[in-house]
Every structure is written in structure tokens, then in C-alpha cells.
Short mmCIF file of C-alpha atoms in Angstrom, two decimals:
data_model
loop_
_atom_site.label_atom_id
_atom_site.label_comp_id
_atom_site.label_asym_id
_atom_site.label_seq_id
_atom_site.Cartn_x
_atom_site.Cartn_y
_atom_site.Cartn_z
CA UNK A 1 74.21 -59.84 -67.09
CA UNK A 2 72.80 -63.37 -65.80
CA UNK A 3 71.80 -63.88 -62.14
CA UNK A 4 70.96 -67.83 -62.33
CA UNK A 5 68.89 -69.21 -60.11
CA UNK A 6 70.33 -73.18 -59.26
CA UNK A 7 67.73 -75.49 -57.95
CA UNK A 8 70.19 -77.66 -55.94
CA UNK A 9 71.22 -74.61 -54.11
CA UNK A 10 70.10 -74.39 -50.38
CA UNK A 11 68.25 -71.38 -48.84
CA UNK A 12 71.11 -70.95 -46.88
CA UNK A 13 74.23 -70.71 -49.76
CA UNK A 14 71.95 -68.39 -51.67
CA UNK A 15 71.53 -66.10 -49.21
CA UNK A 16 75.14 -66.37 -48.18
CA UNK A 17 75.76 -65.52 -52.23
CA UNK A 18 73.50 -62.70 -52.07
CA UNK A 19 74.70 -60.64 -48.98
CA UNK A 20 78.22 -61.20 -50.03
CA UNK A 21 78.09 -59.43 -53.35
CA UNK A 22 75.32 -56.71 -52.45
CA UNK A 23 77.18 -53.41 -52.20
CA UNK A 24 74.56 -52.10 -49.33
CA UNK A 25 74.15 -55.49 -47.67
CA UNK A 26 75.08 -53.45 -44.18
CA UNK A 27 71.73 -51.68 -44.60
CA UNK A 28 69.79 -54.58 -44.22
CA UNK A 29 67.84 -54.59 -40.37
CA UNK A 30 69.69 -57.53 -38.45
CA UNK A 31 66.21 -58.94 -37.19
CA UNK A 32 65.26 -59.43 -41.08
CA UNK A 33 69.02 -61.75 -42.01
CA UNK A 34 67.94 -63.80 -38.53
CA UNK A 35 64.61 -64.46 -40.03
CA UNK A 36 65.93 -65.69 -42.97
CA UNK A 37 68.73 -68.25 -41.54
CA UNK A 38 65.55 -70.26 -40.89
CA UNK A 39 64.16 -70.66 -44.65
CA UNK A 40 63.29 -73.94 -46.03
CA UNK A 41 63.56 -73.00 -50.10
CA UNK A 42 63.61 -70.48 -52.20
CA UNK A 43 63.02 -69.29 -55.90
CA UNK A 44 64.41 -66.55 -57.84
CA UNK A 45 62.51 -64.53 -60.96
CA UNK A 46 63.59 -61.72 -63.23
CA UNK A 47 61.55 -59.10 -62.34
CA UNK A 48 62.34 -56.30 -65.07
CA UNK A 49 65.24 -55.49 -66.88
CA UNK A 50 66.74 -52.61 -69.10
CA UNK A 51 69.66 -52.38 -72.10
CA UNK A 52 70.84 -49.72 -73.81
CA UNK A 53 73.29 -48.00 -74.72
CA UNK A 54 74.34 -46.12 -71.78
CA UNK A 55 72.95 -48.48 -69.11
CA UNK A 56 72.31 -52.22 -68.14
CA UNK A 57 69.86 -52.96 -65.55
CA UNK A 58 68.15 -55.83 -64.12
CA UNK A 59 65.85 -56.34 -60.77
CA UNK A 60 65.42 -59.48 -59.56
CA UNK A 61 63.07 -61.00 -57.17
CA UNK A 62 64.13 -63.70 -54.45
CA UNK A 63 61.49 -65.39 -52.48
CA UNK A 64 62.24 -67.19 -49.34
CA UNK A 65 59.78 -69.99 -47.51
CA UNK A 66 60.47 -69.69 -43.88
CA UNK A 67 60.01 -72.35 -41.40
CA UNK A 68 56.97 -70.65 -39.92
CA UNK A 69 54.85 -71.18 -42.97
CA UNK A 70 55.21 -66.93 -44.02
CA UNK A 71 57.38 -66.02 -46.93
CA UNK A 72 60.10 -62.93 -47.03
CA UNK A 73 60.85 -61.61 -50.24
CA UNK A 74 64.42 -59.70 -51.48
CA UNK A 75 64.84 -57.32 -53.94
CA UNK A 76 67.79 -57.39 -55.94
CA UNK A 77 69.19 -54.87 -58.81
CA UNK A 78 71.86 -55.32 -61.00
CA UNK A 79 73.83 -52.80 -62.86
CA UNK A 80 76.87 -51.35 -64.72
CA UNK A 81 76.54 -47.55 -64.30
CA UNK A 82 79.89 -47.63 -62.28
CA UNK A 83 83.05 -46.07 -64.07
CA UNK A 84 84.59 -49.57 -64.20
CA UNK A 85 81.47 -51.26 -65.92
CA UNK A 86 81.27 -54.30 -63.84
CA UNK A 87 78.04 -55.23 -62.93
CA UNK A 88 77.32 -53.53 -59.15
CA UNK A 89 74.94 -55.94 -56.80
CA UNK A 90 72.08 -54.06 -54.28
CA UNK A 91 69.63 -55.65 -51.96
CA UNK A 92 66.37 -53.85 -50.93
CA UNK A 93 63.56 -55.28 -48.81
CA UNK A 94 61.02 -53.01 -50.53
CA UNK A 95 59.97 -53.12 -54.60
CA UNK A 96 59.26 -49.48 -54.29
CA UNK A 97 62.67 -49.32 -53.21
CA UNK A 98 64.10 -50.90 -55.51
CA UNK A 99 62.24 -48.91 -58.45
CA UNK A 100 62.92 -45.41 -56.96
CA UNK A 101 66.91 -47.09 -56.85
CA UNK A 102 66.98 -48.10 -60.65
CA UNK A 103 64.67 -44.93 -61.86
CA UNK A 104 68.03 -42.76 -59.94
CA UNK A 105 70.33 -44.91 -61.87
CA UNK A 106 68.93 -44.11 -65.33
CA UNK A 107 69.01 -40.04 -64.77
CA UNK A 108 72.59 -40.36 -63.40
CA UNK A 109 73.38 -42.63 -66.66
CA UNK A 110 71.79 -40.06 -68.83
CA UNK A 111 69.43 -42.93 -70.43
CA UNK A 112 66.87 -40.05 -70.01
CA UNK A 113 66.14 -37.54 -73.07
CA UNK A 114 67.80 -34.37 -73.20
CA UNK A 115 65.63 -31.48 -71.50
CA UNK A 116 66.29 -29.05 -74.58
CA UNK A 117 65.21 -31.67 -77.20
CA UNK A 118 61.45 -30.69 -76.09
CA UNK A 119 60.65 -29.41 -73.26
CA UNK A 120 57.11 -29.08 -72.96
CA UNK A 121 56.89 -32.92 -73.95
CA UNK A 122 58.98 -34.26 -72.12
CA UNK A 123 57.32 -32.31 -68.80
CA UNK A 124 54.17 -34.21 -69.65
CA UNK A 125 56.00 -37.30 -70.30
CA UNK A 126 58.01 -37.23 -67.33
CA UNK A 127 54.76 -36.01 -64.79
CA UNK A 128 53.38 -39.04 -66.08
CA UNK A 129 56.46 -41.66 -65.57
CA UNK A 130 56.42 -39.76 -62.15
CA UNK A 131 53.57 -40.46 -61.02
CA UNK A 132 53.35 -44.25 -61.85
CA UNK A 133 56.79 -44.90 -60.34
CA UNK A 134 55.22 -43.61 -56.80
CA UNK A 135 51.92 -44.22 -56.92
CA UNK A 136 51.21 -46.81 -54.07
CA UNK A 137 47.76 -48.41 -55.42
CA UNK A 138 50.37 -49.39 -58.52
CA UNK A 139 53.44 -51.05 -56.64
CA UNK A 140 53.06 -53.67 -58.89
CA UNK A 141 53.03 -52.12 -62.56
CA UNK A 142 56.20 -52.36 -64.04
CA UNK A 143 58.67 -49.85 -64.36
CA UNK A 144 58.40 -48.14 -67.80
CA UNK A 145 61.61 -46.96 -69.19
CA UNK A 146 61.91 -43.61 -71.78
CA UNK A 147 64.63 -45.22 -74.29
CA UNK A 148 63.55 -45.04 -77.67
CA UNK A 149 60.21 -46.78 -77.11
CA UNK A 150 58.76 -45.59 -80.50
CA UNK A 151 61.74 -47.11 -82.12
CA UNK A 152 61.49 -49.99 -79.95
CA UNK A 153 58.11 -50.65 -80.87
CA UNK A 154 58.78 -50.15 -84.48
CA UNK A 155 61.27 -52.98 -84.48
CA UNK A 156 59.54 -55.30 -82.43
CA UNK A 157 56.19 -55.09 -85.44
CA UNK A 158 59.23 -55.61 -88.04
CA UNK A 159 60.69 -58.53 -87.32
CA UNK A 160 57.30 -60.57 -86.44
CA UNK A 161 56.96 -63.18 -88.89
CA UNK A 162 53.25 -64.06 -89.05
CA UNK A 163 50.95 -62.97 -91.56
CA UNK A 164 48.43 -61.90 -88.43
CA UNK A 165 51.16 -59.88 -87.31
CA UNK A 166 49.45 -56.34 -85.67
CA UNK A 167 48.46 -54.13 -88.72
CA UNK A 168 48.43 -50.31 -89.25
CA UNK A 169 46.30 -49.20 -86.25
CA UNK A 170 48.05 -50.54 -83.60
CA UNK A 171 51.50 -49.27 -85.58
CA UNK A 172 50.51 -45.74 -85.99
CA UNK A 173 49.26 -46.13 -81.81
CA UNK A 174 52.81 -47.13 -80.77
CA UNK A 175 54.46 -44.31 -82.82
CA UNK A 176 53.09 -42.04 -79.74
CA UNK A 177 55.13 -44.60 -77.24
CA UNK A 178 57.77 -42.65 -75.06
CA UNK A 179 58.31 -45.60 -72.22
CA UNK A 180 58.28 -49.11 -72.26
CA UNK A 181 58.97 -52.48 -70.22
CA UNK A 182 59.99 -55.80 -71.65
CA UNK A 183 58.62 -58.92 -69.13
CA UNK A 184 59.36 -62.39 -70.16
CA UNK A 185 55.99 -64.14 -68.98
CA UNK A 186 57.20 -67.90 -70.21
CA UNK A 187 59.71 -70.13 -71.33
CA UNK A 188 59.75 -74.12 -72.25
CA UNK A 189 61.62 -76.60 -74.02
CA UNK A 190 59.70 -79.30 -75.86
CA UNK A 191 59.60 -82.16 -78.53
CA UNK A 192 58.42 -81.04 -81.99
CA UNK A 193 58.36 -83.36 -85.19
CA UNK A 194 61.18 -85.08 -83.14
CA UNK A 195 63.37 -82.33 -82.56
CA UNK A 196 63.98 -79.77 -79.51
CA UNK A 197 62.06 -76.56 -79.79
CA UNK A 198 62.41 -73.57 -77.83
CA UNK A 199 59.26 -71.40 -76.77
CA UNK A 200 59.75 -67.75 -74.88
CA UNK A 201 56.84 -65.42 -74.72
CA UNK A 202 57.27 -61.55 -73.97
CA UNK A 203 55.39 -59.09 -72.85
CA UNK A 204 56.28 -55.54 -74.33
CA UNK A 205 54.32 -52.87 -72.71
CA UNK A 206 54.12 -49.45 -73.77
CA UNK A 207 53.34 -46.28 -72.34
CA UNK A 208 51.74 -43.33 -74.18
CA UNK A 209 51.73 -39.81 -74.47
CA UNK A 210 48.11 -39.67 -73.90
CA UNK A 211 48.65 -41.50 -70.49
CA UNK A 212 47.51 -45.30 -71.73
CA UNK A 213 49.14 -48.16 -71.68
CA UNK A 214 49.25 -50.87 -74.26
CA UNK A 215 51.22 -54.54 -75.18
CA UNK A 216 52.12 -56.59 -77.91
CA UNK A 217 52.97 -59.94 -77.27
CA UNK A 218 55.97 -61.57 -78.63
CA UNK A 219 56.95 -65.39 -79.51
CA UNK A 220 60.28 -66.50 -80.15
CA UNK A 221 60.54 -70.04 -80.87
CA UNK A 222 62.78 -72.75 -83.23
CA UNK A 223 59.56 -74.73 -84.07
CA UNK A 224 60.46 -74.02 -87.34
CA UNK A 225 61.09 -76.94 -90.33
CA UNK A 226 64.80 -76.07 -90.29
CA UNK A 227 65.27 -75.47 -87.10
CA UNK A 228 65.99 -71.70 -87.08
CA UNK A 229 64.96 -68.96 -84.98
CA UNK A 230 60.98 -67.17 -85.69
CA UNK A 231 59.57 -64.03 -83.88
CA UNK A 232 55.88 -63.83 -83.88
CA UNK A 233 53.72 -61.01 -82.48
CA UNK A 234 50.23 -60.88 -81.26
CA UNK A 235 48.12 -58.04 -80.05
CA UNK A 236 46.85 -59.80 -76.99
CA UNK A 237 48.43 -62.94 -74.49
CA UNK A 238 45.54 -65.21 -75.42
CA UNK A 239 46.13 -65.41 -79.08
CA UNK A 240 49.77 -65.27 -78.35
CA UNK A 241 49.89 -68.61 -76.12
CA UNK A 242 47.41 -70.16 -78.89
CA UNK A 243 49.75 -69.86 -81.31
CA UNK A 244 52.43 -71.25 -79.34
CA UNK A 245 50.31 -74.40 -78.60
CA UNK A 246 49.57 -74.49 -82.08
CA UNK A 247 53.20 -74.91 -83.29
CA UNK A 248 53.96 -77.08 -80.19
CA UNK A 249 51.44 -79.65 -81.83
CA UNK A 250 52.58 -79.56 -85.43
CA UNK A 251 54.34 -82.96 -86.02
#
């Protein structure tokens, strides 16, 4: 599921490429496509995204300059929950739109844990989700997704590489992790010991069962002597980008 974003494209053929394969593209108020016909540039981000084994989901944000010096921003998910398992295209002019539309699309997926597994847990767990989804003051936190997060977590700590890797206490925290979000936060090519070297930095946030939230930071890079690919995990974005520096300067 890849939405690319090309940088030769104009304002106008994106938006063109947009409304054409958006399923609800008639929804859209007329006065908000006239607006748009008179953007100078644009730039396109993944937003969130979810896998698993039931669902595929991404939201993606488009960003449009107009010609009057104010910006206009579309909201775009992408998903496979229809019974031919093509990926399905939806516009929304709102992010909390766009959350309440994918947070609908995991229940009717069933990416959400069976009811009579535990009830009274997944009540709290749910009350909580609830509440952050539609929560105004937090229209920008990310949307937390209940898949396995424990696991999730548990996998992530494995494969990091680095012998300051997160220890014990922040393991035995994440075992209480029933949601989480994965946000790539950067991304660069550069020259190492004369070779190319890939850098990506994620964010994987967690959600508790006592209601807080924590992350672990992830690097995935080929600054490695033979080239191949190393995970690295951090317990906080500064030492994270540190290290990345760090292995960006070895020669």
C-alpha cells in the first residue's frame, strides 16, 4: 500500500489524482474543490498507518499552498477491508474525520479483541481508546490501535541490536501495552565509509492499561561494515538521533 508523493507533480494533477480515486469524493463541499483549483504546491506525508492480519490501513495527509498565502489541508485513508481486497481511496476535510472513519473500519474488520476473551478489561481498555479518539484538546495524538501491542512491543526490544538497547524495566512496562501507533519521524540517504547508507527513525508509541503513554524509538539503518540491514532502539528521540549521527560519521 504506497501513496507516493512526486515532486514534479503540479497542484493541479494531484488533486485531479486524488478526487478521481476517492470513493466519497461527491461529499466534498463544491466551494472547498474551487478553492483548491487555485493552489500553487503541495506536499504529501504519511500520517499513520496500520497492518495486520485482518486489515491494512493508511491516512495520509495532503497539504495545499493556495494563491492567497492560507493553506487547505486533505485527509486521505487508504484501505483493503472491502471483500475484493483492493485498496479503497476516501477523502475527508477533517482529521477527526478521518480517525472516527479508520477506528469504524477496524471494528467492522474485527482487528478488535473478542468481547468474551475479557470483558472487564477490555471495557477499561476500550473507555480509554474512546476517549482519546474524541477528545478535541487531543486532535493531534495519534490514533492508537489494540492489535497485539504487548507482542508488538516484545518484538520491537528483540530485534534491537545495540548493547544500550532498553533493559528490563521498560520491558516488563510494555508487557501492560494494549494499543499502539507506529510514526516514521525521519528518513535520509547518505555517504558512509564511501558507500550509500540508509537511515529511518520510528516512533512506536504505546498505550497502557493504566492510561499512560510511552515510546521507544527505533533505527533502521545499513551503516553497517557489510552493508546489511541493523535495528537499534532507544528509550527516548534524543539519544535515538545521536546515535544515528554517530554512525553517519563513522568513516
Amino acid at each position: 500500500m504506497n501513496v507516493p508523493n512526486d515532486p514534479y507533480e503540479t497542484p493541479e494533477t494531484h488533486l485531479e489524482r486524488l478526487l478521481g480515486r476517492a470513493l466519497n469524493s461527491f461529499e466534498l463541499p463544491d466551494a472547498l474543490v474551487e478553492r483548491l483549483d487555485s493552489a500553487l504546491a503541495h506536499a504529501s506525508s504519511l500520517h499513520s498507518s496500520h497492518h495486520s492480519a485482518q486489515l491494512h490501513r493508511a491516512t495520509y495527509r495532503h497539504t495545499y499552498l493556495l494563491a492567497d498565502g492560507s493553506s487547505l489541508t486533505l485527509w486521505e485513508l487508504v484501505h483493503n477491508s472491502g471483500r475484493d481486497g483492493a485498496d479503497h481511496h476516501e477523502l475527508y476535510t477533517e482529521e477527526s474525520d478521518v480517525r472516527l472513519a479508520a477506528s469504524r473500519l477496524h471494528g467492522a474488520a474485527g482487528a478488535f479483541p473478542d468481547p468474551a476473551d475479557d470483558g472487564l478489561e477490555l471495557e477499561f481498555d476500550m473507555d480509554v481508546l474512546g476517549a482519546l479518539m474524541s477528545d478535541p484538546l487531543a486532535a493531534s495524538a495519534p490514533l492508537y490501535e489494540p492489535d497485539d501491542s504487548a507482542d508488538h512491543a516484545r518484538r520491537v526490544l528483540r530485534r534491537a541490536e545495540n548493547a544500550d538497547r532498553p533493559g528490563r524495566e521498560v520491558a516488563a512496562r510494555l508487557r501492560g501495552a494494549f494499543a499502539h501507533h507506529i510514526r516514521q519521524v525521519f528518513g535520509r540517504q547518505c555517504n558512509v565509509a564511501g558507500r550509500e547508507a540508509g537511515f529511518t527513525l520510528y516512533e512506536h508509541g504505546f498505550l497502557l492499561l493504566d492510561g499512560t503513554e510511552m515510546s521507544v524509538w527505533e533505527v533502521e539503518h545499513t551503516a553497517t561494515p557489510d552493508g546489511r540491514h541493523m535495528c537499534e532502539v532507544y528509550e527516548d528521540e534524543r539519544t535515538a538521533r545521536e546515535a544515528m549521527e554517530h554512525r553517519a560519521r563513522v568513516r
